[in-house]
Amino acid sequence: MKNIAILGSTGSIGRNTLEVIAQNRGRFRVVAMSAGSNIDLFEQQIKTFSPNLAVMADTAAAYALSKRFSKRVGGIEILSGAEGVNRVAGHADADFVISAIAGSAGLLPTITAIRAGKTVGIANKEALVMAGDIIMKEAKKNKVNIIPVDSEHSAVSQCIEGRNSAEIRRIILTASGGPFINKTKNALKNIKAKDALRHPNWSMGRKITIDSATLMNKGLEVIEACRLFDLPPEKVDVLIHPQSIIHSLVEFKDRSCLAQLSMPDMRGPIAYALSYPERLAEPIPGLELEKIGSLTFRKPDHDMFPCLSYAYEAMKTGGTAPAVLNAANEIAVYAFLENKIGFNDIPAVIRKTVESHTALLAPDLNDVLEADRWAREKAEHYVKELGI
Ligand code: MG
């Protein structure tokens, strides 16, 4: 039996993780989980999976939740706030922690899990973008295995598995291209949040869906790949593949390429991470290539989707630059979702914020958090300046 702690159980990755666990009750037990503020869903999850510890980041929500469980004798402990979330991350009974809190809020709990010696399934790409160097160093120091849950990075590690990483010539991350890949740059101006939230292949949270539409998701994934696989950005390429069947490829030095294929379904990479090094039986529907017919590929248009280039530049600059890129993006995306700025203002806010930052090289965790705080304030300023 593997004991699992889930950071972010009510989000898209958290819900899919619980689905995989529900199908494999004999293998996995949920010992602790955290959520933000979605009380109703969290209550239901607690009743279904009976963890020892349940934490809501939102204090008022945690209080309301504890009232609902007040009549239960013994059993579950309910806590709140960042300290509570860290208790989930470092839970004494957990063997495996899934890090699925969206955005920069997931960084510190991820580090807590690593320092507690847990195997970490990492779905929180922002943590790797902000502080990937620090995370990977901590993982090495604590002899902790980090297993990517992001579908592309899961694909890459499945292709590399058992092979010497020095033999990698490059990796190729595939991108669906999002809902606007066939539009013109001019048409992007009038895109509304509700249009951008309709992703053609993947059902995901709101922030990542907007990131897919701007291609910033792929930009963040380039940085994530550099961190996870210790590669320079020159060795990470991006290819638009609208069918989302090949989740990524690895080209080895002999020019042989390996790819990982499956139906686009997050339960696939989640199941792989949870059960590694074994594989679970049928967590997702099978692939019927004869029905899909053809797989197509093309290069991304950097002019139309400048966020991708900004991510490469931030990775080349290094230090605090990726953290600033990530923070500016988060502010810009939420401003767009609240109709405060237009779609093409998202890259504009990011560019202005990144340009006004002088990157600190070899930052420690505090430097990263300070750069994150600084970038949010700057980006808010540019949101107001560009605001509709
Ligand atoms: Mg991905």
Short mmCIF file of N, CA and C in Angstrom, two decimals, residues 23-108:
data_model
loop_
_atom_site.label_atom_id
_atom_site.label_comp_id
_atom_site.label_asym_id
_atom_site.label_seq_id
_atom_site.Cartn_x
_atom_site.Cartn_y
_atom_site.Cartn_z
N GLN A 23 -9.94 4.09 -8.42
CA GLN A 23 -9.93 2.87 -9.24
C GLN A 23 -8.91 1.85 -8.76
N ASN A 24 -8.07 2.25 -7.81
CA ASN A 24 -6.99 1.38 -7.34
C ASN A 24 -6.89 1.41 -5.81
N ARG A 25 -8.03 1.18 -5.19
CA ARG A 25 -8.12 1.29 -3.72
C ARG A 25 -7.18 0.33 -2.99
N GLY A 26 -6.89 -0.79 -3.63
CA GLY A 26 -6.02 -1.77 -2.99
C GLY A 26 -4.56 -1.35 -2.96
N ARG A 27 -4.20 -0.36 -3.77
CA ARG A 27 -2.80 0.05 -3.89
C ARG A 27 -2.48 1.34 -3.16
N PHE A 28 -3.47 2.25 -3.12
CA PHE A 28 -3.20 3.60 -2.59
C PHE A 28 -4.16 3.97 -1.48
N ARG A 29 -3.64 4.73 -0.51
CA ARG A 29 -4.48 5.27 0.54
C ARG A 29 -4.15 6.76 0.68
N VAL A 30 -5.18 7.61 0.75
CA VAL A 30 -4.96 9.04 0.93
C VAL A 30 -4.81 9.31 2.42
N VAL A 31 -3.64 9.83 2.84
CA VAL A 31 -3.45 10.10 4.27
C VAL A 31 -3.64 11.57 4.62
N ALA A 32 -3.42 12.45 3.65
CA ALA A 32 -3.58 13.88 3.92
C ALA A 32 -3.89 14.59 2.62
N MET A 33 -4.73 15.63 2.72
CA MET A 33 -4.94 16.43 1.52
C MET A 33 -5.26 17.88 1.85
N SER A 34 -4.94 18.76 0.90
CA SER A 34 -5.22 20.18 1.10
C SER A 34 -5.98 20.72 -0.09
N ALA A 35 -6.77 21.77 0.18
CA ALA A 35 -7.50 22.47 -0.88
C ALA A 35 -7.50 23.95 -0.56
N GLY A 36 -7.95 24.76 -1.51
CA GLY A 36 -7.96 26.21 -1.29
C GLY A 36 -9.19 26.63 -0.52
N SER A 37 -10.33 26.73 -1.23
CA SER A 37 -11.53 27.24 -0.58
C SER A 37 -12.82 26.54 -1.02
N ASN A 38 -12.72 25.52 -1.86
CA ASN A 38 -13.91 24.83 -2.36
C ASN A 38 -14.42 23.82 -1.31
N ILE A 39 -15.21 24.33 -0.35
CA ILE A 39 -15.62 23.52 0.80
C ILE A 39 -16.46 22.32 0.40
N ASP A 40 -17.45 22.54 -0.47
CA ASP A 40 -18.40 21.45 -0.78
C ASP A 40 -17.70 20.25 -1.40
N LEU A 41 -16.85 20.52 -2.38
CA LEU A 41 -16.14 19.41 -3.03
C LEU A 41 -15.17 18.75 -2.04
N PHE A 42 -14.49 19.58 -1.26
CA PHE A 42 -13.50 19.05 -0.31
C PHE A 42 -14.18 18.15 0.73
N GLU A 43 -15.35 18.59 1.19
CA GLU A 43 -16.10 17.79 2.17
C GLU A 43 -16.43 16.41 1.59
N GLN A 44 -16.89 16.43 0.34
CA GLN A 44 -17.23 15.19 -0.35
C GLN A 44 -16.00 14.28 -0.48
N GLN A 45 -14.85 14.89 -0.85
CA GLN A 45 -13.61 14.11 -1.00
C GLN A 45 -13.18 13.51 0.34
N ILE A 46 -13.33 14.28 1.41
CA ILE A 46 -12.95 13.78 2.74
C ILE A 46 -13.81 12.56 3.09
N LYS A 47 -15.12 12.68 2.82
CA LYS A 47 -16.02 11.57 3.15
C LYS A 47 -15.68 10.33 2.32
N THR A 48 -15.27 10.52 1.08
CA THR A 48 -14.97 9.38 0.22
C THR A 48 -13.62 8.74 0.56
N PHE A 49 -12.61 9.57 0.88
CA PHE A 49 -11.25 9.03 1.00
C PHE A 49 -10.71 8.97 2.44
N SER A 50 -11.47 9.52 3.40
CA SER A 50 -11.10 9.47 4.83
C SER A 50 -9.62 9.70 5.14
N PRO A 51 -9.07 10.87 4.79
CA PRO A 51 -7.67 11.13 5.17
C PRO A 51 -7.57 11.39 6.67
N ASN A 52 -6.35 11.29 7.22
CA ASN A 52 -6.16 11.63 8.64
C ASN A 52 -6.14 13.14 8.83
N LEU A 53 -5.62 13.83 7.80
CA LEU A 53 -5.46 15.29 7.91
C LEU A 53 -6.06 15.96 6.66
N ALA A 54 -6.89 16.98 6.90
CA ALA A 54 -7.46 17.76 5.80
C ALA A 54 -7.23 19.24 6.09
N VAL A 55 -6.70 19.96 5.10
CA VAL A 55 -6.33 21.36 5.33
C VAL A 55 -6.91 22.24 4.25
N MET A 56 -7.52 23.35 4.68
CA MET A 56 -7.93 24.35 3.70
C MET A 56 -7.04 25.57 3.86
N ALA A 57 -6.47 26.03 2.74
CA ALA A 57 -5.59 27.20 2.80
C ALA A 57 -6.37 28.41 3.31
N ASP A 58 -7.63 28.50 2.92
CA ASP A 58 -8.48 29.61 3.33
C ASP A 58 -9.00 29.36 4.76
N THR A 59 -8.68 30.28 5.67
CA THR A 59 -8.99 30.07 7.09
C THR A 59 -10.50 30.02 7.35
N ALA A 60 -11.24 30.92 6.72
CA ALA A 60 -12.70 30.94 6.94
C ALA A 60 -13.32 29.65 6.42
N ALA A 61 -12.82 29.17 5.29
CA ALA A 61 -13.34 27.92 4.71
C ALA A 61 -13.03 26.75 5.64
N ALA A 62 -11.83 26.74 6.22
CA ALA A 62 -11.44 25.66 7.13
C ALA A 62 -12.35 25.65 8.36
N TYR A 63 -12.68 26.84 8.84
CA TYR A 63 -13.55 26.95 10.01
C TYR A 63 -14.94 26.39 9.69
N ALA A 64 -15.48 26.81 8.54
CA ALA A 64 -16.80 26.31 8.12
C ALA A 64 -16.77 24.80 7.93
N LEU A 65 -15.67 24.29 7.39
CA LEU A 65 -15.55 22.84 7.16
C LEU A 65 -15.51 22.09 8.49
N SER A 66 -14.76 22.63 9.45
CA SER A 66 -14.63 21.92 10.74
C SER A 66 -15.99 21.83 11.43
N LYS A 67 -16.86 22.84 11.21
CA LYS A 67 -18.22 22.78 11.78
C LYS A 67 -18.99 21.59 11.22
N ARG A 68 -18.78 21.33 9.92
CA ARG A 68 -19.51 20.23 9.28
C ARG A 68 -19.07 18.87 9.82
N PHE A 69 -17.83 18.81 10.33
CA PHE A 69 -17.33 17.53 10.84
C PHE A 69 -17.34 17.47 12.36
N SER A 70 -17.92 18.50 13.00
CA SER A 70 -17.80 18.60 14.45
C SER A 70 -18.45 17.44 15.19
N LYS A 71 -19.43 16.81 14.54
CA LYS A 71 -20.13 15.73 15.25
C LYS A 71 -19.39 14.40 15.14
N ARG A 72 -18.37 14.37 14.25
CA ARG A 72 -17.64 13.10 14.11
C ARG A 72 -16.67 12.92 15.26
N VAL A 73 -16.62 11.74 15.79
CA VAL A 73 -15.72 11.48 16.91
C VAL A 73 -14.39 10.99 16.37
N GLY A 74 -13.30 11.62 16.84
CA GLY A 74 -11.95 11.19 16.46
C GLY A 74 -11.73 11.29 14.97
N GLY A 75 -10.77 10.52 14.45
CA GLY A 75 -10.56 10.47 13.01
C GLY A 75 -9.81 11.65 12.46
N ILE A 76 -10.52 12.49 11.77
CA ILE A 76 -9.86 13.49 10.96
C ILE A 76 -9.45 14.76 11.71
N GLU A 77 -8.28 15.25 11.35
CA GLU A 77 -7.81 16.53 11.89
C GLU A 77 -7.97 17.58 10.79
N ILE A 78 -8.57 18.73 11.14
CA ILE A 78 -8.76 19.78 10.13
C ILE A 78 -7.95 21.01 10.53
N LEU A 79 -7.09 21.46 9.62
CA LEU A 79 -6.25 22.63 9.89
C LEU A 79 -6.42 23.65 8.77
N SER A 80 -5.80 24.84 8.97
CA SER A 80 -5.94 25.87 7.93
C SER A 80 -4.62 26.59 7.69
N GLY A 81 -4.61 27.37 6.62
CA GLY A 81 -3.49 28.27 6.32
C GLY A 81 -2.26 27.58 5.78
N ALA A 82 -1.23 28.41 5.52
CA ALA A 82 0.01 27.92 4.91
C ALA A 82 0.69 26.87 5.79
N GLU A 83 0.61 27.06 7.12
CA GLU A 83 1.24 26.11 8.03
C GLU A 83 0.58 24.73 7.92
N GLY A 84 -0.76 24.75 7.82
CA GLY A 84 -1.51 23.52 7.64
C GLY A 84 -1.14 22.82 6.34
N VAL A 85 -1.03 23.61 5.26
CA VAL A 85 -0.68 23.04 3.95
C VAL A 85 0.70 22.37 4.04
N ASN A 86 1.62 23.02 4.75
CA ASN A 86 2.95 22.42 4.93
C ASN A 86 2.89 21.11 5.72
N ARG A 87 1.94 21.01 6.64
CA ARG A 87 1.77 19.76 7.40
C ARG A 87 1.35 18.62 6.46
N VAL A 88 0.51 18.95 5.47
CA VAL A 88 0.11 17.94 4.48
C VAL A 88 1.34 17.50 3.68
N ALA A 89 2.15 18.51 3.26
CA ALA A 89 3.33 18.23 2.43
C ALA A 89 4.34 17.33 3.14
N GLY A 90 4.44 17.49 4.46
CA GLY A 90 5.45 16.72 5.18
C GLY A 90 4.86 15.63 6.05
N HIS A 91 3.62 15.22 5.77
CA HIS A 91 2.90 14.27 6.62
C HIS A 91 3.71 12.99 6.87
N ALA A 92 3.85 12.65 8.15
CA ALA A 92 4.73 11.53 8.53
C ALA A 92 4.37 10.22 7.84
N ASP A 93 3.08 9.98 7.59
CA ASP A 93 2.67 8.70 7.01
C ASP A 93 2.76 8.65 5.48
N ALA A 94 2.99 9.80 4.84
CA ALA A 94 2.94 9.82 3.36
C ALA A 94 4.23 9.28 2.75
N ASP A 95 4.09 8.43 1.72
CA ASP A 95 5.25 7.96 0.95
C ASP A 95 5.44 8.84 -0.29
N PHE A 96 4.33 9.39 -0.76
CA PHE A 96 4.32 10.08 -2.06
C PHE A 96 3.45 11.33 -1.92
N VAL A 97 3.99 12.47 -2.38
CA VAL A 97 3.20 13.71 -2.32
C VAL A 97 2.95 14.20 -3.73
N ILE A 98 1.70 14.46 -4.04
CA ILE A 98 1.42 15.04 -5.35
C ILE A 98 1.28 16.55 -5.18
N SER A 99 2.13 17.28 -5.89
CA SER A 99 2.18 18.73 -5.76
C SER A 99 1.35 19.34 -6.88
N ALA A 100 0.10 19.68 -6.56
CA ALA A 100 -0.83 20.12 -7.60
C ALA A 100 -1.52 21.43 -7.24
N ILE A 101 -0.87 22.23 -6.41
CA ILE A 101 -1.41 23.57 -6.13
C ILE A 101 -0.99 24.45 -7.30
N ALA A 102 -1.95 25.12 -7.92
CA ALA A 102 -1.62 25.94 -9.09
C ALA A 102 -0.86 27.19 -8.67
N GLY A 103 0.06 27.60 -9.54
CA GLY A 103 0.74 28.88 -9.35
C GLY A 103 1.83 28.84 -8.30
N SER A 104 2.31 30.03 -7.94
CA SER A 104 3.48 30.13 -7.07
C SER A 104 3.19 29.67 -5.64
N ALA A 105 1.90 29.60 -5.27
CA ALA A 105 1.54 29.14 -3.92
C ALA A 105 2.00 27.71 -3.67
N GLY A 106 2.30 26.98 -4.72
CA GLY A 106 2.72 25.59 -4.56
C GLY A 106 4.20 25.42 -4.26
N LEU A 107 4.97 26.49 -4.34
CA LEU A 107 6.44 26.36 -4.20
C LEU A 107 6.90 25.88 -2.81
N LEU A 108 6.48 26.60 -1.78
CA LEU A 108 6.99 26.24 -0.44
C LEU A 108 6.52 24.85 0.01
#
